[in-house]
Short mmCIF file of C-alpha atoms in Angstrom, two decimals:
data_model
loop_
_atom_site.label_atom_id
_atom_site.label_comp_id
_atom_site.label_asym_id
_atom_site.label_seq_id
_atom_site.Cartn_x
_atom_site.Cartn_y
_atom_site.Cartn_z
CA UNK A 2 -71.59 -97.96 112.04
CA UNK A 3 -73.34 -95.66 109.36
CA UNK A 4 -76.49 -93.59 110.12
CA UNK A 5 -78.83 -92.14 107.64
CA UNK A 6 -77.55 -88.39 108.26
CA UNK A 7 -74.33 -89.31 106.87
CA UNK A 8 -75.43 -90.08 103.34
CA UNK A 9 -74.84 -87.15 100.77
CA UNK A 10 -78.31 -85.50 100.08
CA UNK A 11 -80.43 -86.64 102.87
CA UNK A 12 -81.24 -83.39 105.30
CA UNK A 13 -83.44 -82.76 108.02
CA UNK A 14 -86.48 -82.97 105.81
CA UNK A 15 -85.42 -85.89 103.83
CA UNK A 16 -84.57 -87.64 107.15
CA UNK A 17 -88.06 -87.27 108.69
CA UNK A 18 -89.65 -88.34 105.63
CA UNK A 19 -87.50 -91.63 105.69
CA UNK A 20 -88.34 -92.29 109.37
CA UNK A 21 -92.28 -91.81 108.79
CA UNK A 22 -92.21 -94.15 105.66
CA UNK A 23 -90.79 -96.37 107.87
CA UNK A 24 -87.06 -96.66 106.73
CA UNK A 25 -85.15 -95.72 109.87
CA UNK A 26 -81.64 -96.84 109.21
CA UNK A 27 -79.08 -97.42 106.39
CA UNK A 28 -79.88 -101.29 106.10
CA UNK A 29 -83.62 -100.41 104.87
CA UNK A 30 -82.47 -98.00 102.57
CA UNK A 31 -80.12 -100.12 101.03
CA UNK A 32 -82.61 -102.96 100.80
CA UNK A 33 -85.16 -100.72 99.25
CA UNK A 34 -86.40 -100.70 95.87
CA UNK A 35 -86.29 -97.39 94.04
CA UNK A 36 -89.60 -97.13 92.70
CA UNK A 37 -91.08 -98.65 95.82
CA UNK A 38 -89.07 -95.97 98.29
CA UNK A 39 -90.03 -93.13 96.08
CA UNK A 40 -93.76 -93.81 96.37
CA UNK A 41 -93.67 -94.48 100.04
CA UNK A 42 -91.74 -90.92 100.55
CA UNK A 43 -94.30 -89.40 98.20
CA UNK A 44 -97.46 -90.68 100.08
CA UNK A 45 -95.91 -89.78 103.23
CA UNK A 46 -95.15 -85.97 102.29
CA UNK A 47 -98.57 -85.71 100.96
CA UNK A 48 -100.25 -86.84 104.40
CA UNK A 49 -97.71 -85.02 106.71
CA UNK A 50 -96.40 -82.14 104.64
CA UNK A 51 -92.59 -82.56 105.86
CA UNK A 52 -91.19 -81.19 102.85
CA UNK A 53 -92.20 -78.65 100.17
CA UNK A 54 -91.44 -81.25 97.48
CA UNK A 55 -90.71 -84.67 97.59
CA UNK A 56 -87.41 -85.98 96.05
CA UNK A 57 -86.79 -87.15 92.85
CA UNK A 58 -86.38 -90.59 91.26
CA UNK A 59 -82.43 -89.85 90.77
CA UNK A 60 -82.17 -88.62 94.00
CA UNK A 61 -83.51 -91.81 95.69
CA UNK A 62 -81.39 -93.74 93.57
CA UNK A 63 -78.48 -92.21 94.59
CA UNK A 64 -79.29 -92.89 98.39
CA UNK A 65 -79.82 -96.40 97.82
CA UNK A 66 -76.79 -96.76 95.94
CA UNK A 67 -74.61 -94.78 98.59
CA UNK A 68 -76.23 -96.78 101.66
CA UNK A 69 -75.40 -100.02 99.82
CA UNK A 70 -71.59 -98.71 99.00
CA UNK A 71 -71.84 -97.26 103.02
CA UNK A 72 -72.75 -101.22 104.05
CA UNK A 73 -69.95 -102.87 101.78
CA UNK A 74 -67.63 -100.17 103.14
CA UNK A 75 -68.27 -100.82 106.78
CA UNK A 76 -68.12 -104.31 106.51
CA UNK A 77 -64.62 -104.06 105.27
CA UNK A 78 -63.72 -102.09 107.91
CA UNK A 79 -65.22 -103.63 110.81
CA UNK A 80 -65.35 -106.67 109.64
CA UNK A 81 -68.60 -107.97 110.23
CA UNK A 82 -70.79 -109.03 107.62
CA UNK A 83 -73.72 -107.15 106.33
CA UNK A 84 -77.03 -107.95 105.81
CA UNK A 85 -77.65 -109.49 102.01
CA UNK A 86 -78.97 -106.35 99.76
CA UNK A 87 -82.29 -107.87 98.33
CA UNK A 88 -85.31 -105.81 97.00
CA UNK A 89 -88.06 -108.12 98.88
CA UNK A 90 -85.91 -108.08 102.02
CA UNK A 91 -87.44 -104.74 103.65
CA UNK A 92 -90.63 -105.08 105.31
CA UNK A 93 -93.68 -103.55 103.29
CA UNK A 94 -95.72 -101.13 105.28
CA UNK A 95 -99.14 -102.52 106.58
CA UNK A 96 -102.56 -100.47 107.11
CA UNK A 97 -103.36 -101.54 110.42
CA UNK A 98 -106.63 -99.16 110.38
CA UNK A 99 -108.39 -102.13 108.82
CA UNK A 100 -107.27 -104.32 112.02
CA UNK A 101 -110.25 -105.44 114.05
CA UNK A 102 -108.18 -104.97 117.32
CA UNK A 103 -107.12 -101.35 116.36
CA UNK A 104 -110.68 -100.44 115.29
CA UNK A 105 -112.12 -101.32 118.67
CA UNK A 106 -109.08 -99.33 120.03
CA UNK A 107 -110.06 -96.53 118.66
CA UNK A 108 -113.43 -96.79 119.63
CA UNK A 109 -112.76 -97.57 123.22
CA UNK A 110 -110.24 -94.88 123.37
CA UNK A 111 -111.27 -91.94 120.76
CA UNK A 112 -109.35 -89.38 122.18
CA UNK A 113 -105.89 -88.84 124.24
CA UNK A 114 -105.61 -87.66 127.45
CA UNK A 115 -102.65 -84.92 127.96
CA UNK A 116 -99.93 -85.86 130.45
CA UNK A 117 -99.74 -83.22 133.47
CA UNK A 118 -96.62 -81.35 133.71
CA UNK A 119 -96.44 -82.60 137.30
CA UNK A 120 -96.32 -86.17 136.08
CA UNK A 121 -93.38 -85.75 133.91
CA UNK A 122 -91.59 -83.53 136.72
CA UNK A 123 -92.38 -86.78 139.31
CA UNK A 124 -91.24 -89.41 136.84
CA UNK A 125 -88.34 -86.99 135.63
CA UNK A 126 -89.19 -87.09 132.43
CA UNK A 127 -88.56 -84.99 129.30
CA UNK A 128 -90.26 -84.43 125.87
CA UNK A 129 -87.97 -86.31 123.88
CA UNK A 130 -88.53 -89.43 126.14
CA UNK A 131 -92.02 -89.72 125.20
CA UNK A 132 -92.31 -91.82 121.88
CA UNK A 133 -94.06 -90.14 118.89
CA UNK A 134 -97.38 -91.45 117.61
CA UNK A 135 -97.55 -94.15 115.07
CA UNK A 136 -98.89 -94.12 111.73
CA UNK A 137 -101.59 -96.83 111.71
CA UNK A 138 -102.08 -96.79 108.18
CA UNK A 139 -98.29 -97.21 107.31
CA UNK A 140 -96.16 -98.87 110.09
CA UNK A 141 -93.63 -101.54 109.08
CA UNK A 142 -93.78 -104.63 111.15
CA UNK A 143 -96.14 -106.25 113.69
CA UNK A 144 -98.36 -103.79 116.01
CA UNK A 145 -98.95 -104.79 119.48
CA UNK A 146 -102.68 -103.67 120.41
CA UNK A 147 -103.97 -103.39 123.76
CA UNK A 148 -107.67 -102.57 124.32
CA UNK A 149 -108.78 -101.36 127.65
CA UNK A 150 -112.53 -100.52 128.15
CA UNK A 151 -111.87 -98.91 131.26
CA UNK A 152 -112.47 -95.11 131.55
CA UNK A 153 -110.02 -93.02 133.64
CA UNK A 154 -112.25 -92.42 136.97
CA UNK A 155 -112.20 -89.32 139.25
CA UNK A 156 -109.01 -88.28 140.89
CA UNK A 157 -108.93 -89.56 144.90
CA UNK A 158 -108.89 -86.80 147.38
CA UNK A 159 -105.13 -86.38 148.40
CA UNK A 160 -104.40 -87.86 151.68
CA UNK A 161 -102.52 -85.41 154.59
CA UNK A 162 -100.15 -87.38 157.03
CA UNK A 163 -100.62 -87.01 160.65
CA UNK A 164 -97.97 -86.20 162.94
CA UNK A 165 -99.06 -88.44 165.31
CA UNK A 166 -98.40 -92.41 165.33
CA UNK A 167 -97.58 -91.93 161.61
CA UNK A 168 -101.42 -92.60 160.85
CA UNK A 169 -102.82 -90.98 157.44
CA UNK A 170 -105.71 -89.09 158.12
CA UNK A 171 -107.90 -87.82 154.90
CA UNK A 172 -108.57 -84.00 154.42
CA UNK A 173 -111.98 -83.03 155.21
CA UNK A 174 -113.32 -81.02 152.23
CA UNK A 175 -116.91 -80.75 153.18
CA UNK A 176 -118.09 -77.22 153.54
CA UNK A 177 -120.03 -76.04 156.80
CA UNK A 178 -123.42 -75.73 156.15
CA UNK A 179 -124.53 -71.83 156.74
CA UNK A 180 -127.42 -71.31 159.14
CA UNK A 181 -130.33 -69.40 157.69
CA UNK A 182 -131.64 -66.24 160.00
CA UNK A 183 -135.27 -67.28 159.93
CA UNK A 184 -136.33 -63.79 161.72
CA UNK A 185 -135.68 -62.44 158.16
CA UNK A 186 -138.14 -64.75 156.21
CA UNK A 187 -141.43 -63.24 155.01
CA UNK A 188 -144.12 -64.85 153.51
CA UNK A 189 -146.01 -63.14 150.62
CA UNK A 190 -149.36 -62.47 152.63
CA UNK A 191 -147.36 -60.65 154.86
CA UNK A 192 -145.83 -58.06 152.30
CA UNK A 193 -147.82 -54.70 153.13
CA UNK A 194 -147.43 -53.17 149.75
CA UNK A 195 -146.99 -54.94 146.25
CA UNK A 196 -143.99 -54.69 144.07
CA UNK A 197 -144.06 -51.91 141.68
CA UNK A 198 -142.28 -51.79 138.69
CA UNK A 199 -140.23 -48.94 137.92
CA UNK A 200 -139.74 -46.76 135.02
CA UNK A 201 -138.30 -47.91 131.83
CA UNK A 202 -134.66 -47.01 131.76
CA UNK A 203 -134.19 -44.67 129.07
CA UNK A 204 -131.05 -45.74 126.58
CA UNK A 205 -128.82 -42.67 126.59
CA UNK A 206 -127.69 -41.43 122.82
CA UNK A 207 -124.19 -42.90 123.17
CA UNK A 208 -125.49 -46.40 123.49
CA UNK A 209 -127.99 -45.87 120.95
CA UNK A 210 -125.09 -44.92 118.75
CA UNK A 211 -123.20 -47.97 119.59
CA UNK A 212 -126.20 -50.41 118.24
CA UNK A 213 -126.49 -48.55 115.41
CA UNK A 214 -123.26 -49.13 114.41
CA UNK A 215 -123.58 -52.98 114.76
CA UNK A 216 -127.08 -53.00 113.29
CA UNK A 217 -129.32 -51.00 110.97
CA UNK A 218 -132.34 -49.40 111.84
CA UNK A 219 -135.65 -51.72 111.72
CA UNK A 220 -137.03 -49.29 109.01
CA UNK A 221 -134.22 -49.78 106.74
CA UNK A 222 -134.94 -53.13 105.61
CA UNK A 223 -138.79 -53.22 106.28
CA UNK A 224 -140.35 -55.33 103.74
CA UNK A 225 -136.83 -56.68 102.19
CA UNK A 226 -135.84 -60.14 101.76
CA UNK A 227 -132.86 -61.22 104.40
CA UNK A 228 -131.68 -63.68 101.41
CA UNK A 229 -131.55 -60.86 99.03
CA UNK A 230 -128.63 -58.55 98.33
CA UNK A 231 -130.95 -55.69 98.79
CA UNK A 232 -131.07 -56.66 102.25
CA UNK A 233 -128.35 -53.99 104.06
CA UNK A 234 -126.22 -55.69 106.57
CA UNK A 235 -122.85 -55.29 108.00
CA UNK A 236 -121.51 -52.54 110.52
CA UNK A 237 -122.07 -48.86 109.52
CA UNK A 238 -119.01 -47.41 107.90
CA UNK A 239 -117.45 -44.27 109.62
CA UNK A 240 -117.44 -42.37 106.12
CA UNK A 241 -120.34 -43.72 103.68
CA UNK A 242 -120.28 -40.59 101.64
CA UNK A 243 -116.74 -40.74 100.90
CA UNK A 244 -116.77 -44.34 100.26
CA UNK A 245 -119.55 -44.02 97.97
CA UNK A 246 -118.01 -41.23 95.87
CA UNK A 247 -114.80 -43.16 95.49
CA UNK A 248 -116.53 -46.14 94.36
CA UNK A 249 -118.05 -43.89 91.80
CA UNK A 250 -115.05 -42.38 90.90
CA UNK A 251 -113.33 -45.49 90.66
CA UNK A 252 -115.78 -46.80 88.18
CA UNK A 253 -115.72 -43.55 85.71
CA UNK A 254 -111.68 -43.72 85.97
CA UNK A 255 -111.51 -47.79 84.92
CA UNK A 256 -114.26 -46.83 81.88
CA UNK A 257 -112.60 -43.89 80.93
CA UNK A 258 -109.18 -45.28 80.62
CA UNK A 259 -110.17 -47.29 77.38
CA UNK A 260 -112.37 -44.94 75.91
CA UNK A 261 -109.74 -41.98 76.07
CA UNK A 262 -107.38 -44.54 74.63
CA UNK A 263 -109.43 -45.17 71.57
CA UNK A 264 -110.63 -41.79 71.10
CA UNK A 265 -106.77 -40.50 71.04
CA UNK A 266 -106.07 -43.24 68.37
CA UNK A 267 -109.00 -42.10 66.09
CA UNK A 268 -108.16 -38.25 66.30
CA UNK A 269 -104.47 -39.18 65.55
CA UNK A 270 -105.41 -41.25 62.69
CA UNK A 271 -108.01 -38.75 61.40
CA UNK A 272 -105.13 -36.07 61.69
CA UNK A 273 -102.59 -38.26 59.61
CA UNK A 274 -105.32 -39.96 57.08
CA UNK A 275 -107.86 -37.50 56.77
CA UNK A 276 -109.34 -39.66 53.68
CA UNK A 277 -110.00 -42.38 55.39
CA UNK A 278 -110.95 -41.23 58.71
CA UNK A 279 -112.96 -38.03 57.74
CA UNK A 280 -115.97 -39.62 60.07
CA UNK A 281 -113.94 -39.35 63.17
CA UNK A 282 -116.12 -36.30 65.46
CA UNK A 283 -113.91 -33.85 66.61
CA UNK A 284 -115.62 -33.93 70.15
CA UNK A 285 -113.83 -37.03 70.98
CA UNK A 286 -111.11 -34.87 72.29
CA UNK A 287 -113.32 -34.24 75.63
CA UNK A 288 -112.31 -37.85 76.49
CA UNK A 289 -108.79 -37.36 76.89
CA UNK A 290 -109.12 -34.25 78.23
CA UNK A 291 -111.42 -35.35 80.89
CA UNK A 292 -109.09 -38.01 81.73
CA UNK A 293 -106.67 -36.11 84.28
CA UNK A 294 -109.59 -34.39 85.71
CA UNK A 295 -110.80 -37.91 86.68
CA UNK A 296 -107.52 -39.10 87.52
CA UNK A 297 -107.54 -36.15 90.29
CA UNK A 298 -110.83 -37.03 91.82
CA UNK A 299 -109.58 -40.97 92.03
CA UNK A 300 -106.56 -39.61 94.07
CA UNK A 301 -108.50 -37.59 96.66
CA UNK A 302 -111.51 -40.43 96.98
CA UNK A 303 -110.43 -43.53 95.17
CA UNK A 304 -107.14 -43.85 97.56
CA UNK A 305 -108.91 -42.56 100.30
CA UNK A 306 -111.70 -45.60 100.40
CA UNK A 307 -110.93 -48.07 103.08
CA UNK A 308 -112.48 -50.79 105.15
CA UNK A 309 -113.58 -49.87 108.76
CA UNK A 310 -112.61 -52.92 110.21
CA UNK A 311 -109.10 -54.12 108.79
CA UNK A 312 -108.19 -50.57 107.50
CA UNK A 313 -106.93 -52.06 103.83
CA UNK A 314 -107.59 -49.80 100.65
CA UNK A 315 -111.05 -50.82 98.97
CA UNK A 316 -110.36 -49.40 95.45
CA UNK A 317 -106.45 -50.01 94.69
CA UNK A 318 -105.15 -53.55 93.25
CA UNK A 319 -103.10 -55.40 95.62
CA UNK A 320 -101.64 -58.84 94.81
CA UNK A 321 -102.08 -61.07 97.44
CA UNK A 322 -105.03 -63.84 98.44
CA UNK A 323 -108.42 -62.43 98.75
CA UNK A 324 -111.34 -63.13 101.05
CA UNK A 325 -113.25 -66.16 99.73
CA UNK A 326 -116.49 -64.12 99.97
CA UNK A 327 -115.32 -61.17 98.27
CA UNK A 328 -117.26 -59.59 95.22
CA UNK A 329 -115.71 -60.96 91.93
CA UNK A 330 -116.68 -61.18 88.43
CA UNK A 331 -114.78 -63.54 86.35
CA UNK A 332 -112.72 -61.42 83.68
CA UNK A 333 -113.44 -58.07 85.78
CA UNK A 334 -111.44 -58.67 88.76
CA UNK A 335 -112.50 -57.74 92.27
CA UNK A 336 -112.60 -53.96 92.07
CA UNK A 337 -115.22 -52.79 89.51
CA UNK A 338 -117.85 -55.59 91.25
CA UNK A 339 -117.12 -54.14 94.39
CA UNK A 340 -117.95 -50.40 93.18
CA UNK A 341 -121.02 -51.84 91.56
CA UNK A 342 -122.17 -53.52 94.92
CA UNK A 343 -121.75 -50.45 96.92
CA UNK A 344 -123.32 -47.86 94.49
CA UNK A 345 -126.29 -50.47 93.83
CA UNK A 346 -126.84 -52.47 97.18
CA UNK A 347 -125.41 -49.83 99.43
CA UNK A 348 -123.51 -52.38 101.69
CA UNK A 349 -120.32 -54.90 100.65
CA UNK A 350 -118.12 -57.11 101.84
CA UNK A 351 -114.40 -56.32 102.00
CA UNK A 352 -112.26 -57.67 99.25
CA UNK A 353 -109.38 -58.55 102.18
CA UNK A 354 -111.01 -59.49 105.34
CA UNK A 355 -114.55 -60.53 104.38
CA UNK A 356 -116.57 -58.23 107.04
CA UNK A 357 -119.81 -56.70 105.61
CA UNK A 358 -120.04 -52.90 105.98
CA UNK A 359 -123.23 -50.99 105.11
CA UNK A 360 -123.05 -47.45 103.88
CA UNK A 361 -126.65 -46.72 105.29
CA UNK A 362 -128.16 -46.42 108.70
#
C-alpha cells in the first residue's frame, strides 16, 4: 500500500493541509481535480495557518500524477484492481454548520469540558488516542450528530468501603457546628463607653512617593479636559529633565542636518561660481560648524533617553514593529512627533511598549 507521506513533495505541513481538507489517502488525491484540490488546500491554510504559503498549481498537479502512478504500480505489484480514477468520485466537503441538527448541538453544548487527567489514567488513554475535532464547515462525508440537552450534574460524593460485612458507607462530610459562648455576648445598651474614632493615620513620605509615581497631583490637571492631550497622564519618569533635554536636542539635530547640508552646498557653489551665487551670505557657515556641537549634545542626552517601563531607547531609530498607540505622523515617522509631544504636552506614550509616561508631577 502507498501512503501520502511517500509521495515526493508532500512534507509535514502539506500532509496536514491535505488531511484538513479531507484528503486522507492516496486514492482521494488521485481522484481529485487539480484546481479543486488547490482551492481546498488554500482555504484550509487560510483558516488553520498550517503552512507559510499554500502549494502551487504545478506542485498539486505533480502530486496527483504521482498518486495515480503509485496506484497503478501498486495494482501491478499486489494484483488488486485499484479504484478508477475519476474527477467526480472524490466526496466534496460539506458545510455542516448550516445543518439544523448541528446548530441545535452547538446551542446545547456551547463549550467543551476538558477530560481530567485521572480519567485518562483510569482508562489507560494517551493524547494520541483522543480524536481530533472536526471542521464542521468542510467535512467530507456524512456526519452523525447526537444532541443531548442534559448538562453535567454535580459529582456524587465518593463512597468509602467499610471493613465489616462488605457494606458501603458514605463519608460524612458535614461539619460540626461550633458552640457559641453566650457569656461573651454584650448588647449595645450594656456598652459603657461609646466607640471613639481614632486619629487619622498619616501617610508616610515613602507611600506618598509611590502614589505620586502612579498618578499626578490633583492640582496638575485641574481644569483640564481628561480627553485632551494636555491632560497629563501615565507613570512619572525617573529622569524627566534628561528626557526633555534629549527631545529638544533630537529635534535640533534632525532640523540641523538638512540645513547644514544645504548651507554647505550653497557656500561651495558661491566659491566655485561667484558670479552666479554672489547672493549667498557668509554667515551660513555657522550651520555646518554648529552641527558637530549638536551631535555631541545628542550623544550625551539623546542616546540616554529611555522608557521607564521597557527601557528601550526613545530617540534612536529601531527597525521593528511599533506599538499601535505610538506617536506617529505620516512622512515624519515616530521620533520627531514623539519629541514634539514631549515638549508640548509634558507626557508621551512609549514607541515600543505604548505605556503612558509623564514628565511632570
